[in-house]
PDB file of C-alpha atoms in Angstrom:
ATOM      1  CA  MET A   1       1.395  10.540  26.886  1.00 40.00           C
ATOM      2  CA  ASN A   2      -2.387   9.761  26.803  1.00 44.00           C
ATOM      3  CA  SER A   3      -2.831   5.986  26.557  1.00 51.00           C
ATOM      4  CA  SER A   4      -6.041   6.537  24.663  1.00 69.00           C
ATOM      5  CA  GLY A   5      -4.173   8.052  21.636  1.00 81.00           C
ATOM      6  CA  VAL A   6      -3.962   6.212  18.288  1.00 87.00           C
ATOM      7  CA  ARG A   7      -0.827   4.269  17.526  1.00 89.00           C
ATOM      8  CA  SER A   8       0.130   3.909  13.858  1.00 91.00           C
ATOM      9  CA  VAL A   9       3.247   2.360  12.231  1.00 94.00           C
ATOM     10  CA  ALA A  10       4.206   2.417   8.470  1.00 95.00           C
ATOM     11  CA  THR A  11       7.260   0.411   7.224  1.00 97.00           C
ATOM     12  CA  ILE A  12       8.968   0.501   3.922  1.00 98.00           C
ATOM     13  CA  VAL A  13      11.866  -1.676   2.688  1.00 98.00           C
ATOM     14  CA  ALA A  14      13.353  -1.030  -0.664  1.00 98.00           C
ATOM     15  CA  ARG A  15      15.688  -3.571  -2.396  1.00 97.00           C
ATOM     16  CA  ASP A  16      17.744  -3.807  -5.625  1.00 96.00           C
ATOM     17  CA  ASP A  17      15.736  -6.302  -7.787  1.00 95.00           C
ATOM     18  CA  GLY A  18      18.774  -7.459  -9.722  1.00 93.00           C
ATOM     19  CA  ARG A  19      17.278  -6.192 -12.968  1.00 93.00           C
ATOM     20  CA  GLY A  20      17.972  -2.491 -12.849  1.00 93.00           C
ATOM     21  CA  GLY A  21      15.034  -1.670 -10.720  1.00 94.00           C
ATOM     22  CA  THR A  22      13.927  -1.434  -7.106  1.00 97.00           C
ATOM     23  CA  ALA A  23      11.519  -3.828  -5.361  1.00 96.00           C
ATOM     24  CA  LEU A  24       9.428  -3.173  -2.327  1.00 97.00           C
ATOM     25  CA  PRO A  25       9.399  -6.432  -0.376  1.00 97.00           C
ATOM     26  CA  VAL A  26       7.864  -4.704   2.680  1.00 98.00           C
ATOM     27  CA  LEU A  27       5.170  -2.034   2.406  1.00 97.00           C
ATOM     28  CA  GLU A  28       3.199  -2.247   5.518  1.00 96.00           C
ATOM     29  CA  SER A  29       0.970   0.288   7.370  1.00 93.00           C
ATOM     30  CA  ASP A  30      -1.944   0.447   9.686  1.00 89.00           C
ATOM     31  CA  GLY A  31      -4.372   2.964  11.342  1.00 83.00           C
ATOM     32  CA  PRO A  32      -4.262   6.494   9.983  1.00 86.00           C
ATOM     33  CA  LEU A  33      -1.039   5.843   7.968  1.00 90.00           C
ATOM     34  CA  ALA A  34      -1.407   4.122   4.544  1.00 91.00           C
ATOM     35  CA  LEU A  35       1.305   3.446   2.010  1.00 95.00           C
ATOM     36  CA  ARG A  36       0.725   3.340  -1.702  1.00 94.00           C
ATOM     37  CA  ARG A  37       3.095   2.289  -4.458  1.00 95.00           C
ATOM     38  CA  THR A  38       2.998   4.708  -7.382  1.00 93.00           C
ATOM     39  CA  ARG A  39       4.585   4.581 -10.850  1.00 88.00           C
ATOM     40  CA  GLY A  40       8.427   4.813 -10.528  1.00 82.00           C
ATOM     41  CA  SER A  41      10.985   6.131 -12.987  1.00 84.00           C
ATOM     42  CA  GLY A  42      13.985   4.162 -14.232  1.00 86.00           C
ATOM     43  CA  ALA A  43      15.560   2.251 -11.164  1.00 93.00           C
ATOM     44  CA  GLU A  44      13.634   4.231  -8.622  1.00 96.00           C
ATOM     45  CA  ALA A  45      10.590   2.926  -6.715  1.00 97.00           C
ATOM     46  CA  ARG A  46       8.136   5.486  -5.525  1.00 97.00           C
ATOM     47  CA  VAL A  47       5.718   5.393  -2.544  1.00 97.00           C
ATOM     48  CA  MET A  48       3.097   7.786  -1.463  1.00 96.00           C
ATOM     49  CA  LEU A  49       2.185   8.194   2.336  1.00 94.00           C
ATOM     50  CA  VAL A  50      -1.637   8.759   2.599  1.00 89.00           C
ATOM     51  CA  GLY A  51      -3.324   9.934   5.770  1.00 75.00           C
ATOM     52  CA  ALA A  52      -6.498   7.914   6.046  1.00 56.00           C
ATOM     53  CA  MET A  53      -7.602  10.078   8.892  1.00 56.00           C
ATOM     54  CA  SER A  54      -6.861  13.629  10.184  1.00 61.00           C
ATOM     55  CA  GLY A  55      -4.252  14.048  12.698  1.00 68.00           C
ATOM     56  CA  PRO A  56      -2.040  13.414  14.669  1.00 83.00           C
ATOM     57  CA  LEU A  57      -4.111  14.486  17.504  1.00 83.00           C
ATOM     58  CA  GLY A  58      -3.168  14.939  21.117  1.00 83.00           C
ATOM     59  CA  GLY A  59      -1.975  11.591  22.552  1.00 85.00           C
ATOM     60  CA  ASP A  60      -1.392   9.944  19.139  1.00 89.00           C
ATOM     61  CA  HIS A  61       1.933   8.386  18.211  1.00 91.00           C
ATOM     62  CA  PHE A  62       2.766   7.893  14.521  1.00 92.00           C
ATOM     63  CA  THR A  63       5.978   6.135  13.357  1.00 95.00           C
ATOM     64  CA  VAL A  64       7.255   5.749   9.778  1.00 96.00           C
ATOM     65  CA  ARG A  65      10.254   3.614   9.112  1.00 97.00           C
ATOM     66  CA  ALA A  66      12.021   3.200   5.816  1.00 98.00           C
ATOM     67  CA  ARG A  67      15.162   1.103   4.871  1.00 98.00           C
ATOM     68  CA  VAL A  68      16.739   1.372   1.477  1.00 98.00           C
ATOM     69  CA  GLU A  69      19.141  -1.562   0.937  1.00 98.00           C
ATOM     70  CA  GLU A  70      22.288  -1.540  -0.998  1.00 98.00           C
ATOM     71  CA  GLY A  71      21.938  -0.319  -4.562  1.00 97.00           C
ATOM     72  CA  ALA A  72      18.236   0.459  -4.269  1.00 98.00           C
ATOM     73  CA  ARG A  73      16.650   3.844  -5.047  1.00 98.00           C
ATOM     74  CA  LEU A  74      13.425   5.040  -3.280  1.00 98.00           C
ATOM     75  CA  SER A  75      11.420   8.271  -3.457  1.00 97.00           C
ATOM     76  CA  VAL A  76       8.716   8.891  -0.790  1.00 97.00           C
ATOM     77  CA  GLY A  77       6.202  11.698  -0.776  1.00 95.00           C
ATOM     78  CA  SER A  78       2.834  12.282   0.794  1.00 93.00           C
ATOM     79  CA  ALA A  79      -0.665  12.886  -0.768  1.00 89.00           C
ATOM     80  CA  ALA A  80      -1.406  15.971   1.389  1.00 88.00           C
ATOM     81  CA  ALA A  81      -0.133  18.050   4.258  1.00 89.00           C
ATOM     82  CA  THR A  82       0.082  16.573   7.725  1.00 89.00           C
ATOM     83  CA  ILE A  83      -2.100  18.680  10.065  1.00 89.00           C
ATOM     84  CA  ALA A  84      -1.372  18.602  13.800  1.00 88.00           C
ATOM     85  CA  LEU A  85      -4.682  19.113  15.537  1.00 86.00           C
ATOM     86  CA  PRO A  86      -5.716  19.412  19.233  1.00 85.00           C
ATOM     87  CA  GLY A  87      -7.233  16.297  20.610  1.00 75.00           C
ATOM     88  CA  GLN A  88      -9.950  15.730  23.184  1.00 69.00           C
ATOM     89  CA  THR A  89      -7.238  15.520  25.744  1.00 66.00           C
ATOM     90  CA  LYS A  90      -4.164  17.728  26.272  1.00 68.00           C
ATOM     91  CA  GLY A  91      -1.584  14.927  25.646  1.00 76.00           C
ATOM     92  CA  GLU A  92       1.348  15.705  23.325  1.00 86.00           C
ATOM     93  CA  ALA A  93       1.256  13.918  19.973  1.00 91.00           C
ATOM     94  CA  ARG A  94       4.421  12.303  18.558  1.00 93.00           C
ATOM     95  CA  TYR A  95       5.489  11.725  14.878  1.00 93.00           C
ATOM     96  CA  ASP A  96       8.646   9.710  14.610  1.00 96.00           C
ATOM     97  CA  VAL A  97      10.568   9.112  11.247  1.00 97.00           C
ATOM     98  CA  ARG A  98      13.314   6.518  11.043  1.00 98.00           C
ATOM     99  CA  LEU A  99      15.381   6.295   7.803  1.00 98.00           C
ATOM    100  CA  ASP A 100      18.229   3.939   7.005  1.00 98.00           C
ATOM    101  CA  VAL A 101      20.133   4.128   3.706  1.00 98.00           C
ATOM    102  CA  ALA A 102      22.814   1.617   2.799  1.00 98.00           C
ATOM    103  CA  ASP A 103      25.868   1.971   0.532  1.00 98.00           C
ATOM    104  CA  ARG A 104      25.204   2.893  -3.104  1.00 97.00           C
ATOM    105  CA  ALA A 105      21.520   3.349  -2.247  1.00 98.00           C
ATOM    106  CA  GLU A 106      19.591   6.670  -2.642  1.00 98.00           C
ATOM    107  CA  LEU A 107      16.571   8.071  -0.788  1.00 98.00           C
ATOM    108  CA  HIS A 108      14.471  11.066  -1.695  1.00 97.00           C
ATOM    109  CA  TRP A 109      12.125  11.956   1.277  1.00 97.00           C
ATOM    110  CA  LEU A 110       9.851  14.728   0.103  1.00 96.00           C
ATOM    111  CA  PRO A 111       6.600  14.940   2.114  1.00 94.00           C
ATOM    112  CA  GLU A 112       4.239  17.777   1.952  1.00 93.00           C
ATOM    113  CA  GLN A 113       4.292  20.404   4.713  1.00 93.00           C
ATOM    114  CA  LEU A 114       3.372  19.914   8.315  1.00 92.00           C
ATOM    115  CA  ILE A 115       0.789  22.479   9.640  1.00 92.00           C
ATOM    116  CA  SER A 116       0.661  23.306  13.339  1.00 91.00           C
ATOM    117  CA  VAL A 117      -2.946  24.239  14.215  1.00 89.00           C
ATOM    118  CA  GLN A 118      -3.756  26.429  17.150  1.00 89.00           C
ATOM    119  CA  GLY A 119      -4.153  24.407  20.341  1.00 89.00           C
ATOM    120  CA  SER A 120      -2.035  21.393  19.047  1.00 89.00           C
ATOM    121  CA  ASP A 121       1.037  20.025  20.711  1.00 91.00           C
ATOM    122  CA  LEU A 122       3.293  17.850  18.408  1.00 92.00           C
ATOM    123  CA  TYR A 123       6.886  16.501  18.869  1.00 94.00           C
ATOM    124  CA  VAL A 124       8.464  15.340  15.593  1.00 95.00           C
ATOM    125  CA  THR A 125      11.776  13.454  15.521  1.00 96.00           C
ATOM    126  CA  THR A 126      13.497  12.447  12.292  1.00 97.00           C
ATOM    127  CA  ARG A 127      16.605  10.156  12.654  1.00 98.00           C
ATOM    128  CA  ILE A 128      18.612   9.210   9.548  1.00 98.00           C
ATOM    129  CA  GLU A 129      21.444   6.643   9.356  1.00 98.00           C
ATOM    130  CA  LEU A 130      23.436   6.686   6.073  1.00 98.00           C
ATOM    131  CA  ALA A 131      26.208   4.425   4.935  1.00 98.00           C
ATOM    132  CA  ALA A 132      29.373   6.057   3.610  1.00 97.00           C
ATOM    133  CA  THR A 133      28.353   6.033  -0.070  1.00 97.00           C
ATOM    134  CA  ALA A 134      24.651   6.570   0.470  1.00 98.00           C
ATOM    135  CA  ARG A 135      22.705   9.482  -1.174  1.00 98.00           C
ATOM    136  CA  LEU A 136      19.878  11.512   0.470  1.00 98.00           C
ATOM    137  CA  VAL A 137      17.611  14.326  -0.402  1.00 97.00           C
ATOM    138  CA  LEU A 138      15.348  15.217   2.490  1.00 97.00           C
ATOM    139  CA  ARG A 139      12.914  18.111   2.744  1.00 97.00           C
ATOM    140  CA  GLU A 140      11.039  19.338   5.872  1.00 95.00           C
ATOM    141  CA  GLU A 141       8.537  22.173   5.778  1.00 95.00           C
ATOM    142  CA  GLN A 142       6.536  23.452   8.698  1.00 93.00           C
ATOM    143  CA  VAL A 143       3.807  26.026   8.644  1.00 92.00           C
ATOM    144  CA  LEU A 144       2.839  27.683  11.915  1.00 89.00           C
ATOM    145  CA  GLY A 145      -0.950  28.051  11.958  1.00 82.00           C
ATOM    146  CA  ARG A 146      -3.521  28.122   9.313  1.00 77.00           C
ATOM    147  CA  ALA A 147      -4.345  31.509   7.630  1.00 74.00           C
ATOM    148  CA  GLY A 148      -5.127  34.155  10.414  1.00 74.00           C
ATOM    149  CA  GLU A 149      -4.438  31.532  13.124  1.00 79.00           C
ATOM    150  CA  GLU A 150      -1.869  31.376  15.812  1.00 83.00           C
ATOM    151  CA  PRO A 151       0.209  28.183  15.781  1.00 84.00           C
ATOM    152  CA  GLY A 152       0.146  25.299  18.295  1.00 88.00           C
ATOM    153  CA  ARG A 153       3.256  24.056  19.971  1.00 90.00           C
ATOM    154  CA  LEU A 154       5.574  22.398  17.640  1.00 92.00           C
ATOM    155  CA  THR A 155       8.929  20.781  18.394  1.00 93.00           C
ATOM    156  CA  SER A 156      11.051  19.165  15.704  1.00 93.00           C
ATOM    157  CA  ARG A 157      14.360  17.336  16.061  1.00 96.00           C
ATOM    158  CA  LEU A 158      16.499  16.210  13.139  1.00 96.00           C
ATOM    159  CA  THR A 159      19.584  14.035  13.407  1.00 97.00           C
ATOM    160  CA  VAL A 160      21.655  12.736  10.471  1.00 97.00           C
ATOM    161  CA  ARG A 161      24.587  10.351  10.781  1.00 97.00           C
ATOM    162  CA  VAL A 162      26.919   9.219   7.976  1.00 97.00           C
ATOM    163  CA  ALA A 163      29.083   6.165   8.378  1.00 96.00           C
ATOM    164  CA  GLY A 164      28.293   6.353  12.073  1.00 96.00           C
ATOM    165  CA  GLN A 165      29.396   9.911  12.547  1.00 95.00           C
ATOM    166  CA  ALA A 166      26.927  12.722  13.354  1.00 96.00           C
ATOM    167  CA  VAL A 167      26.749  15.501  10.705  1.00 96.00           C
ATOM    168  CA  LEU A 168      23.632  17.233  12.043  1.00 96.00           C
ATOM    169  CA  ASP A 169      21.690  17.335  15.269  1.00 96.00           C
ATOM    170  CA  GLN A 170      19.335  20.198  15.674  1.00 93.00           C
ATOM    171  CA  GLU A 171      16.030  20.974  17.353  1.00 92.00           C
ATOM    172  CA  LEU A 172      13.539  23.752  16.695  1.00 89.00           C
ATOM    173  CA  ALA A 173      10.657  24.574  19.164  1.00 88.00           C
ATOM    174  CA  CYS A 174       7.955  27.019  18.194  1.00 85.00           C
ATOM    175  CA  GLY A 175       4.569  28.183  19.510  1.00 81.00           C
ATOM    176  CA  PRO A 176       3.125  28.524  23.004  1.00 82.00           C
ATOM    177  CA  GLY A 177       5.347  27.276  25.746  1.00 76.00           C
ATOM    178  CA  ALA A 178       8.504  27.183  23.457  1.00 72.00           C
ATOM    179  CA  PRO A 179      11.703  28.856  24.656  1.00 71.00           C
ATOM    180  CA  GLY A 180      11.696  32.587  24.320  1.00 66.00           C
ATOM    181  CA  GLY A 181      13.066  34.070  21.045  1.00 57.00           C
ATOM    182  CA  TRP A 182      11.634  31.525  18.606  1.00 62.00           C
ATOM    183  CA  ASP A 183       9.716  34.284  16.742  1.00 66.00           C
ATOM    184  CA  GLY A 184      12.553  36.846  17.070  1.00 56.00           C
ATOM    185  CA  PRO A 185      15.041  38.081  14.474  1.00 57.00           C
ATOM    186  CA  ALA A 186      17.510  35.371  15.234  1.00 51.00           C
ATOM    187  CA  VAL A 187      15.106  32.550  14.413  1.00 57.00           C
ATOM    188  CA  LEU A 188      11.928  33.019  12.434  1.00 63.00           C
ATOM    189  CA  ALA A 189      11.823  36.823  12.339  1.00 60.00           C
ATOM    190  CA  GLY A 190       7.987  36.924  12.223  1.00 69.00           C
ATOM    191  CA  HIS A 191       7.760  34.430   9.383  1.00 76.00           C
ATOM    192  CA  ARG A 192       5.231  31.554   9.672  1.00 82.00           C
ATOM    193  CA  ALA A 193       6.756  29.032   7.230  1.00 91.00           C
ATOM    194  CA  VAL A 194      10.172  27.350   7.921  1.00 91.00           C
ATOM    195  CA  GLY A 195      11.865  24.572   6.163  1.00 94.00           C
ATOM    196  CA  GLN A 196      15.130  22.818   5.494  1.00 94.00           C
ATOM    197  CA  LEU A 197      16.679  20.584   2.911  1.00 96.00           C
ATOM    198  CA  ILE A 198      19.409  18.133   3.628  1.00 97.00           C
ATOM    199  CA  VAL A 199      21.444  16.834   0.573  1.00 97.00           C
ATOM    200  CA  VAL A 200      24.028  14.048   1.066  1.00 97.00           C
ATOM    201  CA  ARG A 201      26.273  13.035  -1.792  1.00 96.00           C
ATOM    202  CA  PRO A 202      29.572  11.288  -1.557  1.00 95.00           C
ATOM    203  CA  GLU A 203      31.230  13.850  -3.853  1.00 94.00           C
ATOM    204  CA  PHE A 204      30.621  16.575  -1.332  1.00 94.00           C
ATOM    205  CA  ALA A 205      33.367  15.071   0.850  1.00 91.00           C
ATOM    206  CA  ALA A 206      36.040  16.070  -1.700  1.00 90.00           C
ATOM    207  CA  GLU A 207      34.364  19.235  -2.776  1.00 91.00           C
ATOM    208  CA  PRO A 208      32.329  20.726   0.125  1.00 91.00           C
ATOM    209  CA  VAL A 209      29.445  22.975  -0.831  1.00 93.00           C
ATOM    210  CA  PRO A 210      30.325  26.620  -0.273  1.00 93.00           C
ATOM    211  CA  ALA A 211      28.371  28.525   2.375  1.00 94.00           C
ATOM    212  CA  ARG A 212      26.202  31.209   0.649  1.00 93.00           C
ATOM    213  CA  ALA A 213      22.913  33.037   0.820  1.00 91.00           C
ATOM    214  CA  LEU A 214      20.220  31.753  -1.582  1.00 87.00           C
ATOM    215  CA  GLY A 215      18.142  34.915  -2.113  1.00 79.00           C
ATOM    216  CA  GLU A 216      16.096  36.506   0.634  1.00 83.00           C
ATOM    217  CA  GLY A 217      15.305  34.108   3.420  1.00 86.00           C
ATOM    218  CA  ALA A 218      17.370  31.162   2.518  1.00 91.00           C
ATOM    219  CA  SER A 219      21.011  29.963   3.002  1.00 92.00           C
ATOM    220  CA  VAL A 220      23.203  26.876   2.401  1.00 95.00           C
ATOM    221  CA  VAL A 221      25.990  25.681   4.610  1.00 95.00           C
ATOM    222  CA  PRO A 222      28.322  22.628   4.304  1.00 95.00           C
ATOM    223  CA  LEU A 223      28.081  20.096   7.125  1.00 94.00           C
ATOM    224  CA  ALA A 224      30.926  18.114   8.713  1.00 87.00           C
ATOM    225  CA  GLY A 225      30.637  15.273   6.211  1.00 89.00           C
ATOM    226  CA  PRO A 226      29.539  14.749   2.568  1.00 95.00           C
ATOM    227  CA  ALA A 227      26.416  16.831   3.291  1.00 96.00           C
ATOM    228  CA  ALA A 228      24.870  20.348   2.866  1.00 96.00           C
ATOM    229  CA  LEU A 229      22.045  21.940   4.718  1.00 96.00           C
ATOM    230  CA  VAL A 230      19.631  24.543   3.332  1.00 96.00           C
ATOM    231  CA  THR A 231      17.569  26.537   5.791  1.00 94.00           C
ATOM    232  CA  ALA A 232      14.690  28.740   4.710  1.00 93.00           C
ATOM    233  CA  VAL A 233      12.029  31.040   6.181  1.00 92.00           C
ATOM    234  CA  ALA A 234       9.102  32.505   4.299  1.00 92.00           C
ATOM    235  CA  PRO A 235       5.796  34.273   4.879  1.00 89.00           C
ATOM    236  CA  ASP A 236       3.799  31.344   3.554  1.00 90.00           C
ATOM    237  CA  ALA A 237       4.137  27.638   2.380  1.00 91.00           C
ATOM    238  CA  LEU A 238       4.131  28.641  -1.340  1.00 92.00           C
ATOM    239  CA  ARG A 239       7.034  30.826  -1.085  1.00 92.00           C
ATOM    240  CA  LEU A 240       8.849  28.450   1.198  1.00 94.00           C
ATOM    241  CA  ARG A 241       8.515  25.538  -1.360  1.00 95.00           C
ATOM    242  CA  ARG A 242       9.831  27.756  -4.149  1.00 94.00           C
ATOM    243  CA  LEU A 243      12.936  28.641  -2.084  1.00 93.00           C
ATOM    244  CA  LEU A 244      13.667  25.063  -1.288  1.00 95.00           C
ATOM    245  CA  ASP A 245      13.074  23.859  -4.928  1.00 94.00           C
ATOM    246  CA  GLU A 246      15.470  26.579  -6.140  1.00 93.00           C
ATOM    247  CA  ALA A 247      18.089  25.519  -3.620  1.00 93.00           C
ATOM    248  CA  LEU A 248      17.816  21.800  -4.571  1.00 93.00           C
ATOM    249  CA  ALA A 249      18.191  22.646  -8.306  1.00 91.00           C
ATOM    250  CA  SER A 250      21.404  24.719  -7.479  1.00 89.00           C
ATOM    251  CA  LEU A 251      22.799  21.824  -5.541  1.00 88.00           C
ATOM    252  CA  VAL A 252      22.070  19.231  -8.076  1.00 77.00           C
ATOM    253  CA  ARG A 253      23.872  21.269 -10.705  1.00 70.00           C
ATOM    254  CA  MET A 254      27.142  21.237  -8.716  1.00 61.00           C
TER     255      MET A 254
END
């Protein structure tokens, strides 16, 4: 990794305030990442992740950490899409997300899409640790290239553990230099927007979500634990968001 790249860390801690709400005793960020508390709803605290600069660029390393303590509720979004751009050097950029959700706590992690620009090289890792009775809704959306543009190289790894047990560990690599077949019929099938939705609810342990297609381009499968995974591909970001929103609504109704 290029030592001249920008390093930025953002940290969120959400805590039950004992009055039916959620406090944010830690809300710290530096460099290109900025955290802003917004108006919450009921017991839920809401935080917006704002990119103060473009990036990540080649050689940059961004890290976002969130811990939701017992009984707290937190929703995190972003103000705009994250755009992976080529830097002045050819170094790989990294974007690491680390999430920890305690018993009886709930986290909604709903950032805007990640756009992989031609010439960029980004490795994203998202690692989630959940207690046995924690709840989670997590959305990831990736768009390969801007309009009329080929994508950069994008590698994304997502791992989810519930009560210490792995329920999901998967990696997707796309763009120049990725393993062959990423754009073939078994993976993206020519689409340029790909996304997934992870929903973890304790009640899914007793009544697993049935595997099924969710219209054209999306499906839901139960995971080995109180969780379900929705995977979707679409020709563009707008259609992808619609598919994932419809999937979330169907899971919430269960």
